[in-house]
CSV table of C-alpha atoms and ligand atoms in Angstrom, one decimal:
chain,number,residue,atom,x,y,z
P,1,MET,CA,181.5,140.0,237.7
P,2,ARG,CA,184.8,137.7,237.0
P,3,TYR,CA,184.0,134.5,235.2
P,4,SER,CA,185.4,131.5,237.1
P,5,ALA,CA,184.5,128.0,237.9
P,6,LEU,CA,182.9,129.6,241.1
P,7,SER,CA,180.8,131.9,239.3
P,8,LEU,CA,179.6,129.1,237.1
P,9,LEU,CA,178.6,127.1,240.3
P,10,ARG,CA,176.9,130.2,241.8
P,11,GLY,CA,175.1,130.7,238.4
P,12,ALA,CA,174.0,126.9,238.5
P,13,LEU,CA,172.7,127.3,242.1
P,14,SER,CA,170.7,130.4,241.2
P,15,SER,CA,169.2,128.7,238.1
P,16,HIS,CA,171.5,131.2,236.0
P,17,ARG,CA,169.5,134.3,237.1
P,18,ASN,CA,172.5,136.0,238.6
P,19,TRP,CA,174.4,136.8,235.2
P,20,GLN,CA,174.9,140.4,234.3
P,21,PRO,CA,175.0,141.7,230.7
P,22,ALA,CA,178.5,141.2,229.3
P,23,TRP,CA,178.7,144.8,228.3
P,24,ALA,CA,176.8,148.0,228.8
P,25,SER,CA,174.5,149.6,226.0
P,26,PRO,CA,174.7,153.3,226.7
P,27,GLU,CA,173.2,156.1,224.8
P,28,PRO,CA,175.8,157.9,222.8
P,29,LYS,CA,177.3,161.0,224.4
P,30,SER,CA,177.7,164.2,222.4
P,31,ALA,CA,181.4,164.0,222.3
P,32,TYR,CA,184.3,161.5,222.9
P,33,ASP,CA,188.0,161.9,222.7
P,34,ILE,CA,188.1,159.0,220.4
P,35,VAL,CA,185.4,157.5,218.2
P,36,ILE,CA,186.1,154.1,216.4
P,37,VAL,CA,183.9,153.2,213.5
P,38,GLY,CA,183.0,149.4,213.3
P,39,ALA,CA,182.6,147.1,216.2
P,40,GLY,CA,184.4,144.1,214.7
P,41,GLY,CA,187.5,142.5,216.4
P,42,HIS,CA,189.7,145.2,215.1
P,43,GLY,CA,187.5,148.1,216.5
P,44,LEU,CA,186.7,146.4,219.8
P,45,ALA,CA,190.4,145.4,220.4
P,46,THR,CA,191.4,149.1,219.6
P,47,ALA,CA,189.0,150.3,222.1
P,48,TYR,CA,190.2,147.9,224.7
P,49,TYR,CA,193.9,148.7,224.2
P,50,LEU,CA,193.2,152.5,224.1
P,51,ALA,CA,191.8,152.0,227.7
P,52,LYS,CA,194.3,149.4,229.0
P,53,ASN,CA,197.5,150.5,227.3
P,54,HIS,CA,196.9,154.3,227.2
P,55,GLY,CA,194.4,155.0,229.8
P,56,LEU,CA,192.1,156.6,227.4
P,57,SER,CA,188.4,155.6,228.1
P,58,ASN,CA,186.3,158.4,226.8
P,59,VAL,CA,186.0,156.4,223.7
P,60,ALA,CA,183.0,155.2,221.7
P,61,VAL,CA,182.9,152.2,219.3
P,62,ILE,CA,180.1,152.8,216.7
P,63,GLU,CA,178.5,149.8,215.0
P,64,ARG,CA,175.8,150.0,212.2
P,65,GLY,CA,174.7,146.5,213.0
P,66,TRP,CA,175.5,144.1,216.0
P,67,LEU,CA,179.0,143.8,217.6
P,68,GLY,CA,180.9,141.1,215.8
P,69,GLY,CA,178.3,140.6,213.1
P,70,GLY,CA,180.7,141.5,210.1
P,71,ASN,CA,183.8,139.3,209.1
P,72,THR,CA,184.8,138.7,212.7
P,73,GLY,CA,181.7,136.4,213.2
P,74,ARG,CA,181.9,135.1,209.7
P,75,ASN,CA,185.3,133.8,209.4
P,76,THR,CA,186.8,130.3,209.7
P,77,THR,CA,188.8,131.1,212.8
P,78,VAL,CA,192.3,130.1,211.7
P,79,VAL,CA,195.1,131.8,213.5
P,80,ARG,CA,198.8,131.5,212.6
P,81,SER,CA,201.9,133.6,212.0
P,82,ASN,CA,203.7,131.8,209.1
P,83,TYR,CA,204.2,134.8,206.8
P,84,LEU,CA,206.9,135.3,204.4
P,85,PHE,CA,208.1,138.8,204.8
P,86,PRO,CA,209.8,140.0,208.0
P,87,GLU,CA,207.3,143.0,208.3
P,88,SER,CA,204.3,140.7,208.3
P,89,ALA,CA,205.8,137.8,210.2
P,90,ARG,CA,206.7,140.2,213.1
P,91,LEU,CA,203.3,141.6,213.1
P,92,TYR,CA,201.3,138.3,212.9
P,93,ASP,CA,203.5,136.7,215.3
P,94,PHE,CA,203.2,139.5,217.8
P,95,SER,CA,199.4,138.8,217.3
P,96,LEU,CA,199.6,135.1,217.9
P,97,LYS,CA,201.6,135.8,221.1
P,98,LEU,CA,198.8,138.1,222.3
P,99,TYR,CA,196.2,135.4,221.3
P,100,GLU,CA,198.3,133.0,223.6
P,101,GLY,CA,197.4,135.1,226.7
P,102,LEU,CA,194.1,136.4,225.6
P,103,SER,CA,191.6,134.2,227.5
P,104,ARG,CA,193.4,134.9,230.8
P,105,GLU,CA,193.8,138.8,230.1
P,106,LEU,CA,190.2,139.2,229.0
P,107,ASN,CA,188.8,136.8,231.5
P,108,PHE,CA,186.9,135.3,228.6
P,109,ASN,CA,187.6,131.9,227.1
P,110,VAL,CA,188.3,132.5,223.3
P,111,MET,CA,188.9,128.8,222.9
P,112,LEU,CA,192.4,129.1,221.4
P,113,SER,CA,193.2,125.7,220.1
P,114,GLN,CA,196.8,125.4,219.0
P,115,ARG,CA,196.3,122.2,216.9
P,116,GLY,CA,198.8,123.3,214.3
P,117,GLN,CA,198.3,123.9,210.7
P,118,VAL,CA,199.6,121.9,207.8
P,119,MET,CA,200.0,123.5,204.3
P,120,LEU,CA,200.3,120.7,201.6
P,121,ALA,CA,202.8,120.6,198.9
P,122,HIS,CA,201.4,119.0,195.7
P,123,SER,CA,204.4,119.2,193.4
P,124,ARG,CA,208.1,119.4,193.5
P,125,HIS,CA,207.9,123.1,193.0
P,126,ASP,CA,205.6,123.5,196.1
P,127,LEU,CA,208.1,121.4,198.1
P,128,GLU,CA,210.9,123.7,197.0
P,129,SER,CA,208.9,126.9,197.9
P,130,ILE,CA,207.7,125.5,201.4
P,131,ALA,CA,211.5,124.5,202.1
P,132,ARG,CA,212.4,128.1,201.5
P,133,TRP,CA,209.4,129.2,203.5
P,134,VAL,CA,210.4,127.2,206.5
P,135,ASN,CA,213.9,128.6,206.4
P,136,THR,CA,212.5,132.2,206.3
P,137,LEU,CA,210.2,131.3,209.4
P,138,HIS,CA,213.3,130.1,211.3
P,139,MET,CA,215.0,133.3,210.4
P,140,HIS,CA,212.1,135.2,211.9
P,141,GLY,CA,212.2,132.9,215.0
P,142,ILE,CA,208.8,131.7,214.1
P,143,ASP,CA,208.1,127.8,214.5
P,144,GLY,CA,207.8,125.8,211.3
P,145,THR,CA,208.7,122.3,210.2
P,146,LEU,CA,209.1,120.6,206.9
P,147,LEU,CA,207.1,117.4,206.7
P,148,THR,CA,207.6,114.3,204.4
P,149,ARG,CA,204.6,112.7,202.7
P,150,GLU,CA,204.6,110.0,205.4
P,151,GLN,CA,204.6,112.7,208.2
P,152,VAL,CA,201.7,114.4,206.6
P,153,GLY,CA,199.8,111.2,206.5
P,154,ALA,CA,200.4,110.4,210.1
P,155,LEU,CA,199.2,113.8,211.1
P,156,VAL,CA,196.2,113.7,208.7
P,157,PRO,CA,195.0,110.2,208.2
P,158,ALA,CA,191.9,111.2,206.4
P,159,LEU,CA,193.9,112.6,203.4
P,160,ASP,CA,194.1,110.9,200.2
P,161,LEU,CA,197.8,110.0,199.9
P,162,SER,CA,197.4,107.6,196.9
P,163,PRO,CA,199.7,108.3,194.1
P,164,ALA,CA,196.6,108.4,191.8
P,165,ALA,CA,195.1,111.3,193.8
P,166,ARG,CA,193.9,114.2,191.7
P,167,TYR,CA,196.4,116.4,193.7
P,168,PRO,CA,199.1,114.1,194.9
P,169,VAL,CA,200.8,115.0,198.3
P,170,LEU,CA,204.5,115.2,198.4
P,171,GLY,CA,205.1,116.8,201.9
P,172,GLY,CA,204.0,119.8,203.9
P,173,LEU,CA,204.8,122.7,206.0
P,174,ARG,CA,203.6,122.7,209.6
P,175,GLN,CA,203.2,125.5,212.1
P,176,PRO,CA,202.5,123.9,215.5
P,177,ARG,CA,201.5,127.0,217.2
P,178,ALA,CA,198.9,127.8,214.6
P,179,GLY,CA,195.2,126.6,215.0
P,180,THR,CA,191.7,128.1,215.7
P,181,ALA,CA,190.0,130.5,218.3
P,182,ARG,CA,186.3,130.9,218.7
P,183,HIS,CA,185.6,134.0,216.6
P,184,ASP,CA,182.6,135.3,218.5
P,185,ALA,CA,184.4,134.8,221.6
P,186,VAL,CA,187.2,137.2,220.6
P,187,ALA,CA,184.6,140.0,219.7
P,188,TRP,CA,182.6,139.4,223.1
P,189,GLY,CA,185.7,139.2,225.2
P,190,TYR,CA,187.3,142.4,223.9
P,191,ALA,CA,183.7,144.0,224.0
P,192,ARG,CA,183.2,143.0,227.7
P,193,ALA,CA,186.7,144.1,228.7
P,194,ALA,CA,186.5,147.4,226.8
P,195,SER,CA,183.0,148.2,228.3
P,196,ARG,CA,184.5,147.4,231.8
P,197,LEU,CA,187.2,149.8,231.2
P,198,GLY,CA,184.5,152.6,230.5
P,199,VAL,CA,184.3,152.4,226.6
P,200,ASP,CA,180.8,153.1,225.2
P,201,ILE,CA,179.7,150.5,222.5
P,202,ILE,CA,177.0,151.8,220.5
P,203,GLN,CA,175.2,149.1,218.3
P,204,ASP,CA,172.7,149.7,215.6
P,205,CYS,CA,174.0,153.2,214.7
P,206,GLU,CA,175.3,153.7,211.3
P,207,VAL,CA,178.0,156.3,210.6
P,208,THR,CA,176.8,158.3,207.6
P,209,GLY,CA,179.7,160.9,207.4
P,210,PHE,CA,182.4,162.9,208.9
P,211,THR,CA,182.5,166.4,210.1
P,212,THR,CA,185.6,168.6,209.8
P,213,GLY,CA,186.7,171.7,211.5
P,214,ALA,CA,187.9,175.0,209.7
P,215,ASP,CA,191.5,173.4,209.6
P,216,GLY,CA,190.2,170.4,207.6
P,217,ALA,CA,190.8,168.0,210.5
P,218,VAL,CA,188.1,165.5,211.5
P,219,SER,CA,186.0,166.8,214.3
P,220,GLY,CA,183.5,164.1,214.7
P,221,VAL,CA,181.1,161.6,212.8
P,222,GLU,CA,177.6,161.9,211.5
P,223,THR,CA,175.3,159.0,212.7
P,224,ARG,CA,171.7,157.9,212.3
P,225,PHE,CA,171.1,159.5,215.6
P,226,GLY,CA,172.9,162.9,214.9
P,227,PRO,CA,176.4,164.2,215.1
P,228,ILE,CA,178.9,163.0,217.6
P,229,ARG,CA,182.2,165.1,218.1
P,230,ALA,CA,185.5,163.4,218.5
P,231,GLY,CA,189.2,164.4,218.8
P,232,ARG,CA,190.2,161.6,216.7
P,233,VAL,CA,188.4,159.1,214.6
P,234,GLY,CA,189.6,155.5,213.7
P,235,ILE,CA,187.8,153.4,210.9
P,236,ALA,CA,188.0,149.6,211.4
P,237,ALA,CA,185.1,148.7,208.9
P,238,ALA,CA,186.9,145.8,206.8
P,239,GLY,CA,184.8,145.4,203.6
P,240,HIS,CA,183.2,148.9,204.0
P,241,SER,CA,186.4,150.8,204.6
P,242,SER,CA,186.7,152.5,201.2
P,243,VAL,CA,182.9,153.4,201.4
P,244,LEU,CA,183.6,155.1,204.7
P,245,ALA,CA,187.0,156.7,203.8
P,246,GLY,CA,185.3,157.9,200.6
P,247,LEU,CA,182.7,159.9,202.8
P,248,ALA,CA,185.9,161.8,204.2
P,249,GLY,CA,187.3,162.3,200.7
P,250,VAL,CA,189.9,159.6,201.0
P,251,ARG,CA,190.4,157.0,198.1
P,252,LEU,CA,191.8,153.9,199.5
P,253,PRO,CA,193.6,151.2,197.3
P,254,VAL,CA,191.1,148.4,198.6
P,255,THR,CA,188.8,146.3,196.7
P,256,SER,CA,185.9,144.6,198.4
P,257,TYR,CA,185.1,141.0,197.5
P,258,ALA,CA,182.8,138.4,198.9
P,259,LEU,CA,184.6,135.4,200.7
P,260,GLN,CA,182.6,132.4,201.5
P,261,ALA,CA,182.8,129.5,203.8
P,262,MET,CA,180.7,126.5,204.7
P,263,VAL,CA,180.2,123.8,207.4
P,264,THR,CA,179.1,120.2,207.1
P,265,GLU,CA,176.9,118.3,209.7
P,266,PRO,CA,178.9,117.6,212.7
P,267,VAL,CA,180.7,114.3,212.9
P,268,LYS,CA,183.1,112.5,215.5
P,269,PRO,CA,186.7,113.7,215.7
P,270,ARG,CA,188.3,113.1,212.3
P,271,LEU,CA,190.7,116.0,211.7
P,272,ASP,CA,192.7,117.5,214.6
P,273,THR,CA,194.8,120.1,212.7
P,274,VAL,CA,194.1,122.8,210.2
P,275,VAL,CA,194.9,121.7,206.7
P,276,ILE,CA,195.4,124.0,203.8
P,277,SER,CA,196.1,123.4,200.1
P,278,PRO,CA,197.3,126.5,198.3
P,279,GLY,CA,197.1,124.2,195.1
P,280,THR,CA,193.3,123.8,195.3
P,281,GLY,CA,192.8,126.9,197.1
P,282,VAL,CA,190.9,125.1,199.9
P,283,TYR,CA,191.3,124.7,203.7
P,284,VAL,CA,189.5,122.6,206.2
P,285,SER,CA,189.5,122.3,210.0
P,286,GLN,CA,187.0,120.5,212.3
P,287,SER,CA,185.2,122.9,214.7
P,288,ASP,CA,184.7,121.7,218.4
P,289,LYS,CA,181.1,120.9,217.6
P,290,GLY,CA,182.4,118.3,215.1
P,291,GLU,CA,181.4,120.3,211.7
P,292,MET,CA,184.1,120.3,208.9
P,293,VAL,CA,184.7,124.0,208.3
P,294,ILE,CA,185.6,124.7,204.8
P,295,GLY,CA,187.0,127.8,203.2
P,296,GLY,CA,188.5,128.7,199.8
P,297,SER,CA,189.0,131.3,197.3
P,298,LEU,CA,187.5,134.7,196.9
P,299,ASP,CA,184.5,135.3,194.5
P,300,LEU,CA,186.9,137.1,192.2
P,301,PHE,CA,184.7,140.1,191.3
P,302,ALA,CA,184.2,143.2,193.4
P,303,SER,CA,181.0,143.1,195.4
P,304,TYR,CA,179.1,144.1,198.5
P,305,ALA,CA,176.6,141.2,198.4
P,306,GLN,CA,177.0,139.1,201.5
P,307,ARG,CA,176.4,135.6,200.1
P,308,GLY,CA,179.1,134.3,197.6
P,309,SER,CA,178.4,132.5,194.3
P,310,PHE,CA,177.5,129.0,193.6
P,311,ALA,CA,180.5,128.6,191.2
P,312,VAL,CA,183.1,129.1,193.9
P,313,MET,CA,181.2,127.0,196.3
P,314,GLN,CA,181.2,124.2,193.7
P,315,SER,CA,185.0,124.5,193.1
P,316,VAL,CA,185.8,124.7,196.8
P,317,LEU,CA,183.9,121.5,197.5
P,318,ALA,CA,185.6,119.9,194.5
P,319,GLY,CA,188.9,120.7,195.9
P,320,THR,CA,187.9,119.4,199.5
P,321,LEU,CA,186.7,116.1,198.0
P,322,ALA,CA,189.7,115.6,196.0
P,323,MET,CA,191.9,115.8,199.2
P,324,PHE,CA,189.3,114.0,201.7
P,325,PRO,CA,187.3,111.6,199.5
P,326,SER,CA,185.6,110.2,202.7
P,327,PHE,CA,183.8,113.7,203.2
P,328,SER,CA,181.6,113.1,200.1
P,329,ARG,CA,179.2,111.5,202.3
P,330,LEU,CA,178.8,114.5,204.6
P,331,ARG,CA,175.9,116.7,204.1
P,332,LEU,CA,176.6,120.5,204.0
P,333,MET,CA,174.7,122.3,206.6
P,334,ARG,CA,175.4,126.2,206.2
P,335,GLN,CA,177.1,128.4,203.9
P,336,TRP,CA,177.6,132.1,204.2
P,337,ALA,CA,180.0,134.9,203.0
P,338,GLY,CA,181.5,138.1,204.3
P,339,ILE,CA,182.9,141.2,202.5
P,340,VAL,CA,186.7,141.3,202.7
P,341,ASP,CA,188.9,144.3,202.0
P,342,VAL,CA,191.8,143.4,199.8
P,343,VAL,CA,194.8,145.7,199.2
P,344,HIS,CA,196.7,145.0,196.1
P,345,ASP,CA,199.8,143.7,197.9
P,346,SER,CA,197.5,141.5,200.2
P,347,SER,CA,199.0,143.5,203.3
P,348,PRO,CA,197.1,145.8,205.7
P,349,LEU,CA,196.9,149.5,206.2
P,350,ILE,CA,197.3,150.7,209.8
P,351,GLY,CA,197.8,154.5,210.5
P,352,PRO,CA,196.9,158.0,209.5
P,353,THR,CA,194.9,159.1,206.5
P,354,PRO,CA,195.6,162.2,204.5
P,355,VAL,CA,192.8,163.8,206.5
P,356,PRO,CA,194.2,165.1,209.9
P,357,GLY,CA,192.6,163.3,212.8
P,358,LEU,CA,191.4,160.3,210.7
P,359,PHE,CA,193.0,156.9,211.1
P,360,ILE,CA,192.5,153.7,209.4
P,361,ASN,CA,193.0,150.0,210.1
P,362,CYS,CA,191.9,147.8,207.1
P,363,GLY,CA,193.1,145.7,204.1
P,364,TRP,CA,193.3,142.5,206.2
P,365,GLY,CA,191.6,140.8,203.3
P,366,THR,CA,191.1,137.1,203.9
P,367,GLY,CA,193.3,136.8,206.9
P,368,GLY,CA,192.6,139.6,209.4
P,369,PHE,CA,191.0,137.3,212.3
P,370,LYS,CA,194.3,136.1,213.3
P,371,ALA,CA,195.5,139.8,213.4
P,372,ILE,CA,192.8,141.2,215.7
P,373,PRO,CA,195.1,141.6,218.7
P,374,ALA,CA,197.8,143.3,216.8
P,375,GLY,CA,195.6,145.4,214.6
P,376,GLY,CA,193.8,146.7,217.8
P,377,TRP,CA,197.2,147.3,219.6
P,378,THR,CA,198.7,149.2,216.8
P,379,LEU,CA,195.7,151.4,215.8
P,380,ALA,CA,195.3,152.2,219.6
P,381,HIS,CA,198.8,153.3,219.7
P,382,VAL,CA,198.7,155.6,216.6
P,383,LEU,CA,195.2,157.0,217.8
P,384,ALA,CA,196.6,157.7,221.5
P,385,THR,CA,200.0,159.1,220.6
P,386,GLY,CA,199.8,160.3,217.0
P,387,ARG,CA,202.8,158.1,216.2
P,388,ASN,CA,202.8,154.9,214.3
P,389,HIS,CA,203.7,151.8,216.4
P,390,GLU,CA,206.8,150.3,215.1
P,391,LEU,CA,205.1,147.2,214.0
P,392,ALA,CA,202.7,149.3,211.9
P,393,GLU,CA,205.3,151.5,210.4
P,394,PRO,CA,205.8,149.4,207.0
P,395,PHE,CA,202.1,149.1,206.7
P,396,GLN,CA,201.2,153.0,205.8
P,397,LEU,CA,199.2,154.2,202.9
P,398,GLU,CA,202.4,156.0,201.9
P,399,ARG,CA,203.7,152.8,200.4
P,400,PHE,CA,201.4,153.3,197.4
P,401,VAL,CA,203.3,156.4,196.9
P,402,SER,CA,206.9,155.1,197.6
P,403,GLY,CA,206.2,151.6,196.1
P,404,ARG,CA,207.5,149.8,199.1
P,405,PHE,CA,204.9,147.1,198.8
P,406,ILE,CA,204.9,143.9,201.0
P,407,ASP,CA,203.4,141.5,198.6
P,408,GLU,CA,202.1,138.7,200.8
P,409,ALA,CA,199.8,137.1,198.1
P,410,ALA,CA,201.6,133.8,198.6
P,411,ALA,CA,201.5,133.6,202.3
P,412,ALA,CA,197.9,134.9,202.6
P,413,GLY,CA,196.8,131.3,202.4
P,414,ILE,CA,194.2,131.4,199.7
P,415,ALA,CA,193.9,132.4,196.1
P,416,HIS,CA,193.6,136.2,195.6
V,1,FAD,C1,184.3,133.6,205.2
V,1,FAD,C2,185.5,134.2,205.8
V,1,FAD,C3,186.6,133.4,206.2
V,1,FAD,C4,187.7,134.0,206.9
V,1,FAD,N1,188.7,133.1,207.4
V,1,FAD,C5,189.6,133.8,208.1
V,1,FAD,C6,190.5,132.9,208.8
V,1,FAD,O1,190.2,131.7,209.0
V,1,FAD,N2,191.5,133.5,209.6
V,1,FAD,C7,191.7,134.8,209.6
V,1,FAD,O2,192.7,135.3,210.1
V,1,FAD,N3,190.8,135.6,208.9
V,1,FAD,C8,189.7,135.1,208.2
V,1,FAD,N4,188.9,136.0,207.5
V,1,FAD,C9,189.2,137.4,207.5
V,1,FAD,C10,188.7,138.1,208.8
V,1,FAD,O3,187.3,137.6,209.3
V,1,FAD,C11,188.7,139.5,208.8
V,1,FAD,O4,189.9,140.1,208.3
V,1,FAD,C12,188.4,140.1,210.1
V,1,FAD,O5,187.5,139.6,210.7
V,1,FAD,C13,188.2,141.7,209.9
V,1,FAD,O6,187.9,142.1,211.2
V,1,FAD,P1,187.4,143.7,211.3
V,1,FAD,O7,187.2,144.0,212.7
V,1,FAD,O8,188.2,144.6,210.6
V,1,FAD,O9,186.1,143.7,210.4
V,1,FAD,P2,184.5,143.3,210.7
V,1,FAD,O10,184.4,142.1,211.7
V,1,FAD,O11,183.8,143.0,209.3
V,1,FAD,O12,183.9,144.5,211.4
V,1,FAD,C14,183.7,145.7,210.7
V,1,FAD,C15,182.4,146.3,211.2
V,1,FAD,O13,182.2,147.7,210.8
V,1,FAD,C16,180.9,147.9,210.6
V,1,FAD,N5,180.6,148.8,209.7
V,1,FAD,C17,180.7,149.0,208.4
V,1,FAD,N6,180.3,150.1,208.0
V,1,FAD,C18,179.9,150.9,209.0
V,1,FAD,C19,179.3,152.3,209.1
V,1,FAD,N7,179.1,153.0,208.1
V,1,FAD,N8,179.0,152.7,210.4
V,1,FAD,C20,179.2,151.8,211.5
V,1,FAD,N9,179.8,150.6,211.5
V,1,FAD,C21,180.1,150.1,210.2
V,1,FAD,C22,180.4,146.6,210.2
V,1,FAD,O14,179.0,146.3,210.5
V,1,FAD,C23,181.2,145.5,211.0
V,1,FAD,O15,180.6,144.9,212.1
V,1,FAD,C24,187.8,135.5,207.0
V,1,FAD,C25,186.8,136.3,206.3
V,1,FAD,C26,185.6,135.4,205.8
V,1,FAD,C27,184.5,136.5,205.3
C-alpha cells in the first residue's frame, strides 16, 4: 500500500481498519546471501540499499530487540554536514543530500525539517575557529555562514546575549541546510521499504556468535534460534560493535559510552533552529511537539548501562540555563541514554574486517543519525561488490595501522 493523501482518506472512511503492517515479520530462513546484525538505522538502510542499488534481496537483518530500539530511537535527531575534514565533509554531505530526498524515495515522511543549525562562538578564539570552519565548508561546497552577535540574536531571540552572561555570545556559524528529522520514522521508513523489496527483518533474535568455514571465512551467525548461514555478514550494532566483533576474534578500536538526552514539557514555538554551544557542550532544539530537546556531553567512562549519570545531566542543564535563562521555568519530562561507539579519532569505520566475509559499519559515536543514509549506502556497496565505496575508503580499520587518522573531535559537535 502506497501512503498518500488518498490512502489516508480511505483509512478514515474505513475507521482505519484497512492498514497493513508496515513490514513483514517472517520466520528466519536457514540461509541468506547476506546477514546484517542490528536493525538500527544503519543496518536497515544497508538492507534497503542492498536490495535497491544492487538487486540483492536474499538478505536478513537480525535484531536482538525491536527495530530502531537502539541509538536510532534514542537520539536527538540533528542532521547536518558541517564537518571539518574533506573526507568527512564529503561523506556527511552525501548523507544530507540523501536525507533531502528520503521521504519521497521511501514513501514515508521522515519529517526532515531544515531549520538550520547555529553553533555559538563564546570567545575571540571561538570566532577565529568558526571563521576558519566556514572557509573550509565553502571549499567543500557546503553551505555555511558566519553570523555576527546581532544576527545570532535575531535568529535565536531566547538566547541570553547580555554582556554579563556566563558564556557571552560573540557570533556563530550557521548551516542553513542542517536541521532535524524524525528518528523513528527513518528506521520505520527504511524497514518498510526494505521489507517491500523482499528483505527479512527478524526481531527479538540475538546474534550470539559467528560460524566460520575451513578457510577461516565467516559462513554465518549463531542466534538464539539456531545457526543461520550467510555468504557475507555485516555488523551495524553501534555500542555493541566491539562485543560482536570480539565474538569473531576481531579487536576494534572502539570504546562504548553512555550518551544521554532529555526533553522538557512541551511549550509554544520558542526556538526554530538547532543551537549548539561547543563551549558548554550543550545543544538544544524544539521538537514538533513543542518539547525542548536537550543533549550534551558523554558520560566519560566506558559503560553499557543505558541510563546516564546524574552529574552529567546536571552540568548539561546548567549549560542550557546559562544560555536560555527563561527555560528555568520548564519542567523536565524525560531523560534517557544510549550506548555510543566512539573511535579514538571520532570518525567511523565502514568496510571489511580482518576476518574474510565479515564487514563492519560502526564508530559513529555521538553523530551517526545524520549518517544513516550514507552509512547504509556504503556498507551495502562493500557487502555487494567486495570493494569499498570511494566515500568509505578513508574510513577503514587499516588507518589504525597506517596512522592516517581523520580527527573530527572538534566537528563532532559535543565534548568527547
Ligand atoms: C542520546 C543520544 C543523542 C544522539 N543525538 C544524535 C544527533 O542529534 N544526531 C546524530 O547524527 N546522531 C546522534 N546520536 C548518535 C546516533 O543515534 C547513532 O550514531 C546512530 O543512531 C547509530 O545507528 P546504528 O544503526 O549504528 O545503531 P543502533 O540504532 O544503536 O542500532 C544497533 C542495533 O544493533 C542491535 N544489536 C546489538 N547487539 C546485537 C546482537 N548481539 N544481535 C542482534 N542485534 C544486536 C541493537 O539492539 C540495536 O538495535 C545520538 C545518540 C544518543 C544516544
